[in-house]
Amino acid sequence: MMLGTVIITLLASSIAIVIWKMKRGTRLGFSRTTHFIFMGSYIALLIVILIVSELMAQTQNRPDLKRVSASQQEFDVDRAIITGKPIPEEELLIERLHEVKGSLTIKQSDYGYNLHYYIERSKNGGNQVIERVYRPSLINGEDSNGYDISNYVQVNLPKWTDDEVNVPMQPTQKLVFTSFHDSNVISQFTNQQTLEYYNGYSMRSMKVYLIVPDSVQLNIQLESDSYNEITRD
């Protein structure tokens, strides 16, 4: 892009000087004074272009992307929920408490969305349900090798009305991240190799983990493969 700007600027300057010379009825030859004026104006223009481009680059929003590699194994939230092992806080999207009146209906509006419920029956009495929602994971690389952009994935949290919980349809979203590379011409004069950015992605679905007391009657209106019931010893 910078090389193209330089070439266009050079051509425009040359054409402008030719037109100026033709209007004055002088020969197209460059005098010493004309040469210095041309070179000085061209250098000044390049400096202005460089300053403007640097200022524009500084004002752009730069996303804070976490680099991950295949050697960094992603935390298995599903296995941790099933086995009852601790889960890192950064995996938790939200935790809430809900009071129900003896029964709870569990629904899902959009069965096409990749979502999974875990329903644990607690032996504690009462009518208080603990809800934990674990964030979806999105990595823009094959075999979990690339950049973690999970923080930029928008989700609609479960909605609670009276004694019913329902996960609404998730928002339609498009994530686009643009990267800039040095041109091949510049790379030929350096020892550094151009970095290759990954193509493709890997995704982990959002998890909704409900801890429901045994005293609460459950009405589960979900597809059989979209939830697991957990009973602790």
mmCIF file of C-alpha atoms in Angstrom, residues 2 46-60:
data_model
loop_
_atom_site.group_PDB
_atom_site.id
_atom_site.type_symbol
_atom_site.label_atom_id
_atom_site.label_comp_id
_atom_site.label_asym_id
_atom_site.label_seq_id
_atom_site.Cartn_x
_atom_site.Cartn_y
_atom_site.Cartn_z
ATOM 1 C CA MET A 2 2.801 2.414 0.909
ATOM 2 C CA LEU A 46 6.409 11.693 1.703
ATOM 3 C CA ILE A 47 7.019 12.968 5.252
ATOM 4 C CA VAL A 48 3.441 14.248 5.456
ATOM 5 C CA ILE A 49 2.099 10.890 4.196
ATOM 6 C CA LEU A 50 4.211 9.023 6.770
ATOM 7 C CA ILE A 51 3.023 11.213 9.668
ATOM 8 C CA VAL A 52 -0.638 10.911 8.653
ATOM 9 C CA SER A 53 -0.407 7.115 8.266
ATOM 10 C CA GLU A 54 1.218 6.765 11.712
ATOM 11 C CA LEU A 55 -1.480 8.911 13.332
ATOM 12 C CA MET A 56 -4.216 6.853 11.665
ATOM 13 C CA ALA A 57 -2.622 3.593 12.851
ATOM 14 C CA GLN A 58 -2.508 4.867 16.452
ATOM 15 C CA THR A 59 -6.179 5.872 16.460
ATOM 16 C CA GLN A 60 -7.388 2.461 15.286
#
